[in-house]
């Protein structure tokens, strides 16, 4: 079933970090992206701003399953920058991210091993600052409630979601308030039972389609 599949995570927002290693400055920026084209635009923007840098090395992973990846050493010895950066993204099981490490050479050569460690640690330390967003195959659940009860049920769903791997969607308001929840298929019987208990059987959730949803970690 789709629900059993594990999906790579991504990051919630761009993060930056600077490290100085043997007089060289390594400025790292990692951004969430939705496509290869967007990742390339991020890279182009950084290269334009950091035109005077010695190197702007890059790595990206994109696609729902993280099945698209590429990297660039940008003039560093082959295999010492882009691939080590990419390996960090892979080890962290991330997708839809692009990493750029801008190096200003400080006059001291690091050697191949030193470069691999420098670029790997630059990406790893920057990711330590990032907020992760998990992804899961969840089912849409909606429930109609009286406007006067919307706040109570919103709080109930919010608390329930926090303990069952679910996330709230966007409410809509017309004759009644329609609340939306995205929940794992395996948790739907529990949700139905909990709502029945809270409403004396008056509130029956409507289960809709399944899709991949971002769930803040």
Coordinates of C-alpha atoms in Angstrom, one line a residue:
X1 CA 0.0 0.0 0.0
X2 CA 1.1 3.6 -0.6
X3 CA 0.7 4.3 3.1
X4 CA 3.5 1.9 4.0
X5 CA 6.1 3.7 1.8
X6 CA 8.7 5.8 3.5
X7 CA 9.4 9.2 1.9
X8 CA 12.5 11.4 2.3
X9 CA 12.1 14.5 4.4
X10 CA 12.9 18.1 3.5
X11 CA 13.7 21.3 5.4
X12 CA 11.2 23.9 6.4
X13 CA 13.2 27.0 5.5
X14 CA 16.6 28.1 4.2
X15 CA 19.5 27.9 6.6
X16 CA 23.0 29.4 6.5
X17 CA 26.3 28.8 8.3
X18 CA 29.9 30.0 8.1
X19 CA 33.0 28.1 9.1
X20 CA 36.7 29.1 8.9
X21 CA 39.1 26.2 8.3
X22 CA 42.8 26.9 8.0
X23 CA 42.0 30.5 7.0
X24 CA 39.6 29.6 4.3
X25 CA 36.0 30.8 4.7
X26 CA 33.2 28.3 3.9
X27 CA 29.8 29.9 3.6
X28 CA 27.0 27.4 3.3
X29 CA 23.4 28.0 2.3
X30 CA 20.8 25.2 2.1
X31 CA 17.3 25.9 0.7
X32 CA 14.2 23.8 0.2
X33 CA 13.2 23.7 -3.5
X34 CA 10.3 22.2 -5.4
X35 CA 12.1 21.4 -8.7
X36 CA 15.5 21.2 -10.4
X37 CA 14.8 24.5 -12.1
X38 CA 14.2 26.2 -8.7
X39 CA 17.5 24.7 -7.4
X40 CA 19.4 25.9 -10.4
X41 CA 17.9 29.4 -9.8
X42 CA 19.1 29.3 -6.2
X43 CA 22.6 28.3 -7.4
X44 CA 22.7 31.0 -10.0
X45 CA 21.7 33.7 -7.5
X46 CA 24.4 32.7 -5.1
X47 CA 27.0 32.6 -7.8
X48 CA 26.0 36.1 -8.9
X49 CA 26.2 37.5 -5.4
X50 CA 29.5 35.6 -4.6
X51 CA 31.1 36.3 -7.9
X52 CA 34.4 37.0 -6.2
X53 CA 34.6 33.6 -4.4
X54 CA 37.1 31.0 -5.4
X55 CA 34.5 28.3 -5.6
X56 CA 30.7 27.9 -5.3
X57 CA 30.3 24.1 -4.9
X58 CA 26.8 22.6 -5.1
X59 CA 24.7 19.5 -4.4
X60 CA 21.0 19.0 -4.9
X61 CA 18.5 16.2 -4.4
X62 CA 15.0 16.5 -5.8
X63 CA 11.9 14.4 -6.5
X64 CA 9.4 12.9 -4.1
X65 CA 11.6 9.8 -3.6
X66 CA 14.9 11.7 -3.8
X67 CA 15.6 10.0 -7.1
X68 CA 17.2 13.0 -8.9
X69 CA 20.5 14.3 -7.7
X70 CA 23.6 16.1 -9.0
X71 CA 26.6 18.0 -7.7
X72 CA 29.5 20.2 -8.8
X73 CA 33.0 20.7 -7.6
X74 CA 33.2 24.1 -9.3
X75 CA 36.9 23.9 -9.8
X76 CA 37.9 22.0 -6.7
X77 CA 39.8 18.7 -7.3
X78 CA 37.4 16.1 -8.7
X79 CA 35.3 14.4 -6.0
X80 CA 36.4 16.6 -3.1
X81 CA 33.4 18.9 -2.8
X82 CA 30.2 18.2 -4.6
X83 CA 30.0 14.5 -4.0
X84 CA 30.8 14.7 -0.3
X85 CA 28.1 17.4 0.0
X86 CA 25.7 15.2 -1.8
X87 CA 26.5 12.2 0.4
X88 CA 25.6 14.3 3.5
X89 CA 22.2 15.1 2.0
X90 CA 21.7 11.4 1.2
X91 CA 22.7 10.3 4.7
X92 CA 20.2 12.7 6.2
X93 CA 17.6 11.1 3.9
X94 CA 16.5 14.5 2.5
X95 CA 15.0 15.6 -0.8
X96 CA 13.9 18.8 -2.5
X97 CA 17.0 20.6 -1.1
X98 CA 19.9 22.4 -2.7
X99 CA 23.2 23.1 -0.9
X100 CA 25.8 25.7 -2.0
X101 CA 29.1 26.0 -0.2
X102 CA 31.0 29.2 -1.1
X103 CA 34.7 29.1 -0.4
X104 CA 37.0 32.0 -0.1
X105 CA 40.6 30.6 -0.2
X106 CA 42.7 31.7 2.7
X107 CA 46.1 30.7 1.3
X108 CA 46.5 27.3 3.0
X109 CA 45.9 24.2 0.9
X110 CA 43.8 21.6 2.6
X111 CA 44.6 18.6 0.5
X112 CA 42.0 16.2 -0.9
X113 CA 41.1 14.6 2.4
X114 CA 40.9 18.0 4.1
X115 CA 38.6 19.3 1.4
X116 CA 36.3 16.4 1.7
X117 CA 36.0 16.9 5.4
X118 CA 35.6 20.6 5.1
X119 CA 32.8 20.4 2.5
X120 CA 31.1 17.5 4.3
X121 CA 31.2 19.2 7.7
X122 CA 30.0 22.6 6.2
X123 CA 26.8 20.9 4.9
X124 CA 26.3 18.8 8.0
X125 CA 26.7 21.7 10.5
X126 CA 24.3 23.8 8.4
X127 CA 21.7 21.0 8.4
X128 CA 22.0 20.8 12.2
X129 CA 20.3 24.3 12.2
X130 CA 17.4 23.3 10.0
X131 CA 13.9 22.4 11.0
X132 CA 12.8 19.1 9.2
X133 CA 9.6 18.5 7.5
X134 CA 8.6 14.8 7.2
X135 CA 6.4 13.5 4.4
X136 CA 3.8 10.8 4.6
X137 CA 0.9 9.4 2.6
X138 CA -2.2 10.6 4.5
X139 CA -5.9 10.4 4.0
X140 CA -8.0 13.5 3.9
X141 CA -10.7 13.6 6.6
X142 CA -13.3 16.4 6.8
X143 CA -16.0 17.0 9.4
X144 CA -18.9 19.5 9.5
X145 CA -19.6 21.1 12.8
X146 CA -21.8 24.0 14.0
X147 CA -19.9 27.3 14.1
X148 CA -20.4 27.6 17.8
X149 CA -18.5 24.2 18.2
X150 CA -15.8 24.9 15.7
X151 CA -13.2 26.0 18.3
X152 CA -13.7 23.0 20.5
X153 CA -13.4 20.5 17.6
X154 CA -10.4 22.4 16.2
X155 CA -8.6 22.0 19.5
X156 CA -9.6 18.3 19.7
X157 CA -8.2 17.7 16.2
X158 CA -5.1 19.7 16.9
X159 CA -4.4 17.6 20.0
X160 CA -5.3 14.3 18.3
X161 CA -3.0 15.1 15.3
X162 CA -0.1 15.7 17.6
X163 CA -0.4 12.1 18.9
X164 CA -1.3 10.2 15.8
X165 CA 1.1 11.3 13.0
X166 CA -1.6 13.6 11.5
X167 CA -1.7 17.3 10.5
X168 CA -4.5 19.8 10.3
X169 CA -5.6 21.2 6.9
X170 CA -7.5 24.4 6.1
X171 CA -11.0 25.0 7.6
X172 CA -13.8 26.4 5.5
X173 CA -16.9 28.2 6.6
X174 CA -20.3 28.3 5.0
X175 CA -23.6 27.2 6.6
X176 CA -21.4 25.1 8.9
X177 CA -17.7 25.0 9.7
X178 CA -15.8 22.3 7.7
X179 CA -12.6 21.2 9.5
X180 CA -9.9 19.2 7.6
X181 CA -7.4 16.7 8.9
X182 CA -4.8 14.6 7.1
X183 CA -4.3 11.3 8.9
X184 CA -2.6 7.9 8.4
X185 CA -5.1 5.3 7.1
X186 CA -4.3 3.0 10.0
X187 CA -5.5 5.7 12.5
X188 CA -8.9 6.3 10.9
X189 CA -10.8 3.8 13.0
X190 CA -9.4 5.4 16.1
X191 CA -10.3 8.9 14.9
X192 CA -13.9 7.9 14.1
X193 CA -14.2 6.4 17.6
X194 CA -12.7 9.4 19.3
X195 CA -15.0 11.8 17.5
X196 CA -18.0 9.7 18.2
X197 CA -17.1 9.7 21.9
X198 CA -16.6 13.5 21.9
X199 CA -19.8 14.3 20.1
X200 CA -22.1 11.5 21.4
X201 CA -22.2 10.1 17.9
X202 CA -23.3 13.4 16.3
X203 CA -20.0 14.0 14.3
X204 CA -19.1 11.5 11.6
X205 CA -15.9 12.1 9.7
X206 CA -15.9 11.9 5.9
X207 CA -12.8 10.2 4.5
X208 CA -11.4 11.4 1.2
X209 CA -8.4 10.8 -1.1
X210 CA -4.9 10.0 -0.1
X211 CA -1.9 12.2 -1.0
X212 CA 1.6 13.0 0.1
X213 CA 1.5 15.6 2.8
X214 CA 4.3 17.6 4.6
X215 CA 4.2 17.0 8.3
X216 CA 6.5 19.2 10.5
X217 CA 8.8 17.0 12.6

